[in-house]
Amino acid sequence: MSSIAKSVILIDYVEEGLVGPEHFNITESTVPELTASGGIRVELAGISPDPFLRGRIKKPVGSASTLETIRPGFPMVGFVVGKVTAVIDNSNWAVGDIFGAYLPFVTVQNLGPEDLKARLLWKLTGKLTEDRLNLGLGIYGMPGSTAYGGLIDVLRPIKGKGEVIFISAASGAVGSLVGMIAKNVYGCKVIGSCGGPEKCALITSKFGFDHAIDYKKINNKDELKAALKDVAPDGIDMYFENVGGMHFEAAYESLRVKGRIAVCGGISGYNDAVTPPVSVNIMSMIYSFNRIEGFISWPWLSGAQGNFLEDMHGFVQAGHVLPNETVFRGIESFGEAFQSLFTGKNTGKVVVMF
Ligand SMILES: NC(=O)c1ccc[n+]([C@@H]2O[C@H](COP(=O)([O-])OP(=O)(O)OC[C@H]3O[C@@H](n4cnc5c(N)ncnc54)[C@H](OP(=O)(O)O)[C@@H]3O)[C@@H](O)[C@H]2O)c1
């Protein structure tokens, strides 16, 4: 049987400035019956507005990204959660299976054997219940794998040593998970930076951070360094970078010997046409043996590195990480949901559920 699908279509590239509902159309199309042997039909339950999509909707330059190109007039491509609704001769999938995936934002799709080979899908059956599918976009999805890989394999906290970690965008999807895992699994002292008193109260009272810094009250790198020194007089061992700018510079200059920085993102520059550079004196890295390392979530999400899904499931069951979400309803709310990432209206993972 054919079905009607809804899609989120990018109207045109947006080089700079705040993106919102005016930059996307929601269209309808007919999806034919599934006929391909080895194929599956999927119905999405939700789509994920993520900060990296801001870079994806700028005109591509050179070959800087290996991710699928997003083009004006075509569906957005990103992270989704959904269910399998039909299967033909495919022993890996069954009707009713729950999955996370990197797919076009099209609510109903047929995936043939070639699509299944080329695309990243991960099975969540048995980990998520029907009423909590949204977790497939957060804790059990790309942000979860980012927090897991970035903390455990890039920053490499030493369990039980009481190392000090500083995290920016700390009330958000990735930052809040990094903080909870660092605190509850590795026994770190955890300092978070976020915007406004409500978010600061949230990360200390609900997520167990030891200290919160309201960066909106801070004007420059030196003030941020002073705020860090107040709560970590001997400096920090690790910095999980989500924001860029003064956050990076203050954290870098607050590192102790053998300090580490995981460069995860720099959202403060995403609405600029060209990301503003930060300034560091690399000579100070030599005698302090510091390390700065960038990474993307893909190896942990795909299972090529670590044991993300099983370990994260264990953390959830042990109560080490708590869900933290802002839920928008209906595919039509994608533009508004995406915008909230850049205005700070969200706490935790922003999800669009249908
Ligand atoms: N490397 C990877 O594979 C990977 C994967 C996922 C995410 N990331 C990166 O990780 C970061 C966090 O992503 P997320 O999904 O967890 O988003 P998020 O933290 O849930 O949402 C974004 C948050 O960023 C903060 N923000 C926005 N503009 C800002 C600015 N100008 N200065 C300071 N803070 C600002 C806002 O919080 P406040 O209200 O506190 O300002 C907002 O809530 C992003 O940089 C993203 O690109 C990287």
Short mmCIF file of C-alpha atoms and ligand atoms in Angstrom, two decimals:
data_model
loop_
_atom_site.label_atom_id
_atom_site.label_comp_id
_atom_site.label_asym_id
_atom_site.label_seq_id
_atom_site.Cartn_x
_atom_site.Cartn_y
_atom_site.Cartn_z
CA MET A 1 0.00 0.00 0.00
CA SER A 2 1.28 3.52 -0.77
CA SER A 3 1.43 6.16 1.99
CA ILE A 4 1.70 9.91 2.29
CA ALA A 5 5.01 11.14 3.76
CA LYS A 6 5.87 14.59 5.07
CA SER A 7 9.36 16.04 4.51
CA VAL A 8 11.37 18.97 5.90
CA ILE A 9 12.73 20.78 2.83
CA LEU A 10 15.55 23.34 2.97
CA ILE A 11 14.44 26.41 0.98
CA ASP A 12 17.90 27.91 0.41
CA TYR A 13 21.38 27.96 1.93
CA VAL A 14 21.72 30.29 4.93
CA GLU A 15 25.29 31.58 5.26
CA GLU A 16 24.88 33.57 8.46
CA GLY A 17 22.38 34.66 11.09
CA LEU A 18 19.67 32.96 13.06
CA VAL A 19 17.78 30.21 11.24
CA GLY A 20 14.05 29.67 11.82
CA PRO A 21 10.78 28.33 10.40
CA GLU A 22 11.02 30.68 7.38
CA HIS A 23 13.97 28.66 6.04
CA PHE A 24 12.11 25.34 5.70
CA ASN A 25 9.03 24.06 3.88
CA ILE A 26 7.03 21.04 4.97
CA THR A 27 5.87 19.12 1.89
CA GLU A 28 3.86 15.96 1.23
CA SER A 29 4.68 13.15 -1.21
CA THR A 30 3.46 9.63 -1.97
CA VAL A 31 5.67 6.70 -0.95
CA PRO A 32 5.00 3.56 -3.04
CA GLU A 33 4.52 0.11 -1.56
CA LEU A 34 7.71 -1.69 -0.45
CA THR A 35 8.62 -4.25 -3.13
CA ALA A 36 12.45 -4.64 -2.96
CA SER A 37 13.63 -7.98 -1.64
CA GLY A 38 15.90 -7.38 1.38
CA GLY A 39 14.25 -4.00 1.97
CA ILE A 40 12.42 -2.47 4.91
CA ARG A 41 9.84 0.24 5.26
CA VAL A 42 10.27 2.68 8.11
CA GLU A 43 8.07 5.25 9.77
CA LEU A 44 9.81 8.00 11.71
CA ALA A 45 8.62 8.85 15.21
CA GLY A 46 10.84 11.90 15.57
CA ILE A 47 13.64 13.97 14.07
CA SER A 48 16.57 15.66 15.71
CA PRO A 49 17.40 19.36 15.41
CA ASP A 50 21.16 19.37 16.09
CA PRO A 51 23.66 22.26 16.07
CA PHE A 52 25.83 20.62 13.37
CA LEU A 53 22.96 21.08 10.89
CA ARG A 54 23.72 24.82 10.98
CA GLY A 55 26.95 24.11 9.12
CA ARG A 56 25.21 21.68 6.77
CA ILE A 57 22.86 24.38 5.45
CA LYS A 58 25.69 26.69 4.40
CA LYS A 59 26.87 26.31 0.80
CA PRO A 60 29.46 23.49 0.84
CA VAL A 61 33.05 24.61 0.29
CA GLY A 62 35.70 22.15 -0.88
CA SER A 63 35.55 18.64 0.54
CA ALA A 64 35.52 19.61 4.21
CA SER A 65 32.79 17.10 5.12
CA THR A 66 32.22 13.46 4.32
CA LEU A 67 28.55 13.73 5.30
CA GLU A 68 25.81 13.64 2.69
CA THR A 69 25.26 17.06 1.11
CA ILE A 70 22.05 18.90 1.93
CA ARG A 71 20.73 20.88 -1.03
CA PRO A 72 18.04 23.55 -1.36
CA GLY A 73 14.77 22.03 -2.58
CA PHE A 74 15.61 18.64 -1.03
CA PRO A 75 14.92 17.11 2.38
CA MET A 76 17.13 17.86 5.33
CA VAL A 77 19.23 14.88 6.39
CA GLY A 78 19.98 14.19 10.03
CA PHE A 79 19.34 11.95 13.01
CA VAL A 80 15.94 10.28 13.42
CA VAL A 81 14.19 7.67 15.53
CA GLY A 82 11.54 5.35 14.14
CA LYS A 83 9.94 1.96 13.73
CA VAL A 84 10.07 -0.70 11.03
CA THR A 85 6.61 -1.20 9.52
CA ALA A 86 7.31 -3.72 6.72
CA VAL A 87 10.11 -6.16 5.86
CA ILE A 88 10.75 -8.30 2.77
CA ASP A 89 13.28 -11.13 3.12
CA ASN A 90 15.58 -9.41 5.61
CA SER A 91 16.57 -11.42 8.65
CA ASN A 92 18.23 -8.44 10.38
CA TRP A 93 15.00 -6.53 10.83
CA ALA A 94 11.46 -7.38 12.00
CA VAL A 95 8.24 -5.42 11.88
CA GLY A 96 8.03 -3.38 15.10
CA ASP A 97 11.79 -2.96 15.51
CA ILE A 98 12.79 0.41 16.95
CA PHE A 99 15.87 2.11 15.49
CA GLY A 100 17.93 5.28 15.42
CA ALA A 101 19.43 6.38 12.10
CA TYR A 102 20.99 9.08 9.96
CA LEU A 103 18.35 9.56 7.24
CA PRO A 104 16.48 12.22 5.27
CA PHE A 105 13.76 13.96 7.28
CA VAL A 106 10.94 12.14 5.44
CA THR A 107 8.34 10.53 7.70
CA VAL A 108 7.84 7.32 5.67
CA GLN A 109 10.62 5.71 3.62
CA ASN A 110 11.41 2.47 1.83
CA LEU A 111 15.04 1.42 2.36
CA GLY A 112 16.36 -1.11 -0.15
CA PRO A 113 19.37 -3.38 0.50
CA GLU A 114 21.76 -0.77 -0.95
CA ASP A 115 20.34 1.96 1.32
CA LEU A 116 20.73 -0.33 4.31
CA LYS A 117 24.39 -0.92 3.42
CA ALA A 118 25.13 2.78 2.88
CA ARG A 119 23.19 4.25 5.79
CA LEU A 120 23.85 4.21 9.53
CA LEU A 121 20.99 2.57 11.45
CA TRP A 122 21.26 1.22 14.99
CA LYS A 123 18.72 -1.10 16.58
CA LEU A 124 17.10 0.11 19.82
CA THR A 125 14.54 -2.67 20.27
CA GLY A 126 14.66 -3.81 23.90
CA LYS A 127 16.34 -0.60 25.08
CA LEU A 128 13.54 1.87 24.41
CA THR A 129 9.87 1.56 25.19
CA GLU A 130 7.18 2.97 22.87
CA ASP A 131 6.53 5.89 25.20
CA ARG A 132 10.22 6.91 25.35
CA LEU A 133 11.20 6.84 21.67
CA ASN A 134 12.55 10.38 22.03
CA LEU A 135 15.53 8.96 23.96
CA GLY A 136 16.69 7.49 20.65
CA LEU A 137 17.55 11.05 19.60
CA GLY A 138 19.41 11.88 22.82
CA ILE A 139 20.86 9.48 25.37
CA TYR A 140 20.62 6.50 22.97
CA GLY A 141 21.51 8.52 19.90
CA MET A 142 24.15 10.81 18.45
CA PRO A 143 24.45 13.19 21.48
CA GLY A 144 24.79 10.21 23.83
CA SER A 145 27.56 8.73 21.73
CA THR A 146 29.27 12.13 21.58
CA ALA A 147 29.27 12.49 25.36
CA TYR A 148 30.41 8.88 25.78
CA GLY A 149 33.25 8.93 23.24
CA GLY A 150 34.38 12.48 23.94
CA LEU A 151 34.62 11.95 27.67
CA ILE A 152 35.80 8.37 27.94
CA ASP A 153 38.14 8.03 24.94
CA VAL A 154 39.17 11.61 24.16
CA LEU A 155 39.46 13.19 27.62
CA ARG A 156 40.17 9.87 29.37
CA PRO A 157 39.28 10.74 32.98
CA ILE A 158 41.09 8.69 35.60
CA LYS A 159 38.46 6.87 37.65
CA GLY A 160 38.36 7.79 41.31
CA LYS A 161 41.17 10.36 41.12
CA GLY A 162 38.79 13.29 41.57
CA GLU A 163 39.98 15.06 38.44
CA VAL A 164 38.38 18.43 37.66
CA ILE A 165 36.38 18.78 34.45
CA PHE A 166 34.89 21.95 33.00
CA ILE A 167 32.04 21.64 30.47
CA SER A 168 30.46 24.39 28.37
CA ALA A 169 26.82 24.34 27.16
CA ALA A 170 26.46 22.22 30.28
CA SER A 171 22.66 22.10 30.47
CA GLY A 172 22.39 20.89 26.87
CA ALA A 173 22.07 17.47 25.28
CA VAL A 174 25.77 16.59 25.19
CA GLY A 175 27.05 18.73 28.07
CA SER A 176 24.59 17.44 30.66
CA LEU A 177 25.43 13.81 29.81
CA VAL A 178 29.18 14.48 29.96
CA GLY A 179 28.73 16.03 33.41
CA MET A 180 26.61 13.20 34.78
CA ILE A 181 28.93 10.46 33.50
CA ALA A 182 32.02 12.34 34.71
CA LYS A 183 30.49 12.76 38.17
CA ASN A 184 28.66 9.49 38.70
CA VAL A 185 30.88 7.02 36.83
CA TYR A 186 34.36 8.60 37.08
CA GLY A 187 34.07 10.52 40.36
CA CYS A 188 35.22 13.81 38.85
CA LYS A 189 34.65 17.27 40.27
CA VAL A 190 32.34 18.78 37.63
CA ILE A 191 32.00 22.45 36.72
CA GLY A 192 29.51 23.55 34.07
CA SER A 193 28.94 26.79 32.23
CA CYS A 194 25.50 27.73 30.94
CA GLY A 195 23.31 30.74 30.30
CA GLY A 196 21.14 32.05 33.14
CA PRO A 197 20.26 31.21 36.75
CA GLU A 198 17.60 28.58 35.92
CA LYS A 199 20.03 26.50 33.88
CA CYS A 200 22.73 26.89 36.56
CA ALA A 201 20.27 25.67 39.21
CA LEU A 202 19.23 22.75 36.99
CA ILE A 203 22.73 21.40 36.48
CA THR A 204 23.66 21.58 40.16
CA SER A 205 20.37 20.49 41.73
CA LYS A 206 19.22 17.86 39.21
CA PHE A 207 22.34 16.70 37.38
CA GLY A 208 24.75 16.78 40.32
CA PHE A 209 27.33 19.25 38.95
CA ASP A 210 29.49 20.61 41.77
CA HIS A 211 29.52 24.18 40.44
CA ALA A 212 27.76 26.22 37.77
CA ILE A 213 29.05 29.38 36.09
CA ASP A 214 26.51 31.68 34.45
CA TYR A 215 28.51 32.82 31.42
CA LYS A 216 25.91 35.47 30.58
CA LYS A 217 27.18 37.45 33.59
CA ILE A 218 30.75 37.23 32.29
CA ASN A 219 32.24 39.69 29.83
CA ASN A 220 35.59 38.29 28.79
CA LYS A 221 38.17 35.53 29.08
CA ASP A 222 39.80 36.96 32.20
CA GLU A 223 36.52 37.12 34.10
CA LEU A 224 35.78 33.52 33.11
CA LYS A 225 39.26 32.45 34.26
CA ALA A 226 38.62 34.18 37.59
CA ALA A 227 35.25 32.42 37.94
CA LEU A 228 36.96 29.09 37.25
CA LYS A 229 39.69 29.86 39.78
CA ASP A 230 37.06 30.53 42.45
CA VAL A 231 35.76 26.96 42.18
CA ALA A 232 38.94 25.20 40.99
CA PRO A 233 41.83 27.07 42.66
CA ASP A 234 44.43 24.58 41.37
CA GLY A 235 43.13 24.59 37.81
CA ILE A 236 41.22 22.07 35.70
CA ASP A 237 42.31 18.69 34.31
CA MET A 238 39.85 18.52 31.43
CA TYR A 239 37.70 20.81 29.32
CA PHE A 240 34.82 19.56 27.16
CA GLU A 241 34.48 22.27 24.51
CA ASN A 242 31.00 22.93 23.08
CA VAL A 243 30.99 26.68 22.62
CA GLY A 244 34.27 28.27 21.44
CA GLY A 245 35.52 31.83 21.91
CA MET A 246 36.28 33.01 25.45
CA HIS A 247 35.27 29.61 26.85
CA PHE A 248 38.09 27.87 25.00
CA GLU A 249 40.68 30.52 25.84
CA ALA A 250 39.79 30.66 29.55
CA ALA A 251 39.73 26.86 29.85
CA TYR A 252 43.04 26.47 27.99
CA GLU A 253 44.72 28.96 30.30
CA SER A 254 43.29 27.18 33.36
CA LEU A 255 44.65 23.73 32.48
CA ARG A 256 46.86 21.90 34.94
CA VAL A 257 49.83 19.76 33.90
CA LYS A 258 48.69 16.89 31.63
CA GLY A 259 45.47 18.78 30.96
CA ARG A 260 43.22 17.69 28.11
CA ILE A 261 40.70 19.48 25.89
CA ALA A 262 38.13 17.62 23.77
CA VAL A 263 36.98 19.87 20.94
CA CYS A 264 33.39 18.79 20.37
CA GLY A 265 31.81 21.97 19.00
CA GLY A 266 31.88 25.76 18.94
CA ILE A 267 28.23 26.83 18.78
CA SER A 268 28.95 30.50 19.53
CA GLY A 269 30.36 30.83 16.00
CA TYR A 270 27.89 28.72 13.99
CA ASN A 271 25.71 31.65 12.88
CA ASP A 272 28.76 33.51 11.55
CA ALA A 273 29.74 33.05 7.90
CA VAL A 274 33.27 32.15 9.05
CA THR A 275 33.92 30.69 12.51
CA PRO A 276 35.95 33.20 14.56
CA PRO A 277 39.37 31.77 15.55
CA VAL A 278 40.52 31.47 19.16
CA SER A 279 43.92 32.49 20.43
CA VAL A 280 46.21 30.09 22.28
CA ASN A 281 49.87 30.22 23.15
CA ILE A 282 50.94 26.76 22.05
CA MET A 283 54.34 27.06 23.73
CA SER A 284 52.64 26.53 27.08
CA MET A 285 51.63 23.05 25.92
CA ILE A 286 55.20 21.81 25.80
CA TYR A 287 56.25 21.75 29.43
CA SER A 288 52.72 21.14 30.70
CA PHE A 289 52.21 18.11 28.39
CA ASN A 290 48.74 19.34 27.44
CA ARG A 291 46.64 17.77 24.70
CA ILE A 292 43.90 19.25 22.49
CA GLU A 293 41.94 16.75 20.40
CA GLY A 294 38.96 17.15 18.08
CA PHE A 295 36.54 14.32 17.42
CA ILE A 296 33.16 13.40 15.95
CA SER A 297 30.63 10.96 17.35
CA TRP A 298 30.58 8.57 14.38
CA PRO A 299 33.03 5.84 15.61
CA TRP A 300 31.14 5.35 18.89
CA LEU A 301 27.69 5.69 17.32
CA SER A 302 28.48 3.15 14.61
CA GLY A 303 30.02 0.73 17.12
CA ALA A 304 33.47 0.90 15.48
CA GLN A 305 34.92 2.09 18.81
CA GLY A 306 33.81 1.39 22.39
CA ASN A 307 30.55 -0.13 23.56
CA PHE A 308 28.28 2.90 23.52
CA LEU A 309 24.77 1.44 23.46
CA GLU A 310 25.37 -1.25 26.07
CA ASP A 311 27.38 0.99 28.39
CA MET A 312 24.93 3.89 28.12
CA HIS A 313 22.03 1.52 28.79
CA GLY A 314 23.89 0.42 31.92
CA PHE A 315 24.38 4.04 33.00
CA VAL A 316 20.64 4.70 32.52
CA GLN A 317 19.61 1.61 34.46
CA ALA A 318 22.00 2.48 37.30
CA GLY A 319 20.56 6.02 37.46
CA HIS A 320 23.93 7.55 36.53
CA VAL A 321 22.35 9.59 33.71
CA LEU A 322 18.92 11.20 33.68
CA PRO A 323 16.88 12.21 30.63
CA ASN A 324 16.85 15.92 29.91
CA GLU A 325 14.73 17.07 26.97
CA THR A 326 12.79 19.88 25.36
CA VAL A 327 10.06 18.29 23.22
CA PHE A 328 8.45 20.02 20.21
CA ARG A 329 5.38 18.37 18.66
CA GLY A 330 4.80 17.86 14.95
CA ILE A 331 7.15 17.99 11.97
CA GLU A 332 5.98 21.56 11.29
CA SER A 333 7.78 22.69 14.47
CA PHE A 334 11.24 21.76 13.13
CA GLY A 335 12.30 25.35 12.32
CA GLU A 336 11.26 26.67 15.72
CA ALA A 337 12.92 23.72 17.48
CA PHE A 338 16.14 24.20 15.53
CA GLN A 339 16.19 27.91 16.37
CA SER A 340 15.88 27.20 20.10
CA LEU A 341 19.39 25.69 20.07
CA PHE A 342 20.85 29.08 19.19
CA THR A 343 18.71 31.25 21.46
CA GLY A 344 19.22 28.98 24.48
CA LYS A 345 15.45 28.40 24.84
CA ASN A 346 16.12 24.67 25.19
CA THR A 347 17.38 22.65 28.07
CA GLY A 348 18.72 19.23 27.26
CA LYS A 349 18.09 17.48 23.99
CA VAL A 350 15.74 19.27 21.62
CA VAL A 351 13.53 16.70 19.89
CA VAL A 352 10.71 16.98 17.36
CA MET A 353 8.27 14.14 17.91
CA PHE A 354 5.29 13.31 15.66
N1 LIG B 1 31.74 16.51 17.57
C1 LIG B 1 30.55 15.90 17.49
O1 LIG B 1 30.43 14.77 16.99
C2 LIG B 1 29.36 16.59 18.05
C3 LIG B 1 28.17 15.89 18.22
C4 LIG B 1 27.08 16.54 18.84
C5 LIG B 1 27.19 17.86 19.23
N2 LIG B 1 28.35 18.51 19.00
C6 LIG B 1 28.52 19.90 19.42
O2 LIG B 1 28.28 19.94 20.82
C7 LIG B 1 27.74 21.21 21.18
C8 LIG B 1 26.47 21.00 21.98
O3 LIG B 1 25.52 20.33 21.15
P1 LIG B 1 24.14 19.86 21.78
O4 LIG B 1 23.47 19.04 20.75
O5 LIG B 1 24.38 19.29 23.12
O6 LIG B 1 23.36 21.23 21.91
P2 LIG B 1 22.69 21.82 23.23
O7 LIG B 1 23.79 22.08 24.20
O8 LIG B 1 21.59 20.93 23.65
O9 LIG B 1 22.04 23.17 22.72
C9 LIG B 1 22.82 24.23 22.36
C10 LIG B 1 23.14 25.12 23.57
O10 LIG B 1 24.25 25.92 23.24
C11 LIG B 1 24.22 27.09 24.01
N3 LIG B 1 24.55 28.23 23.16
C12 LIG B 1 23.93 28.64 22.04
N4 LIG B 1 24.52 29.74 21.54
C13 LIG B 1 25.55 30.03 22.39
C14 LIG B 1 26.54 31.06 22.44
N5 LIG B 1 26.59 32.01 21.51
N6 LIG B 1 27.43 31.03 23.46
C15 LIG B 1 27.38 30.08 24.42
N7 LIG B 1 26.47 29.09 24.42
C16 LIG B 1 25.56 29.07 23.43
C17 LIG B 1 22.79 27.24 24.55
O11 LIG B 1 22.83 27.02 25.95
P3 LIG B 1 22.93 28.27 26.97
O12 LIG B 1 21.54 28.72 27.23
O13 LIG B 1 23.61 27.67 28.15
O14 LIG B 1 23.71 29.33 26.28
C18 LIG B 1 22.03 26.10 23.89
O15 LIG B 1 21.07 25.54 24.75
C19 LIG B 1 27.55 21.96 19.86
O16 LIG B 1 28.66 22.78 19.66
C20 LIG B 1 27.51 20.86 18.83
O17 LIG B 1 27.89 21.30 17.56
C21 LIG B 1 29.44 17.91 18.40
#
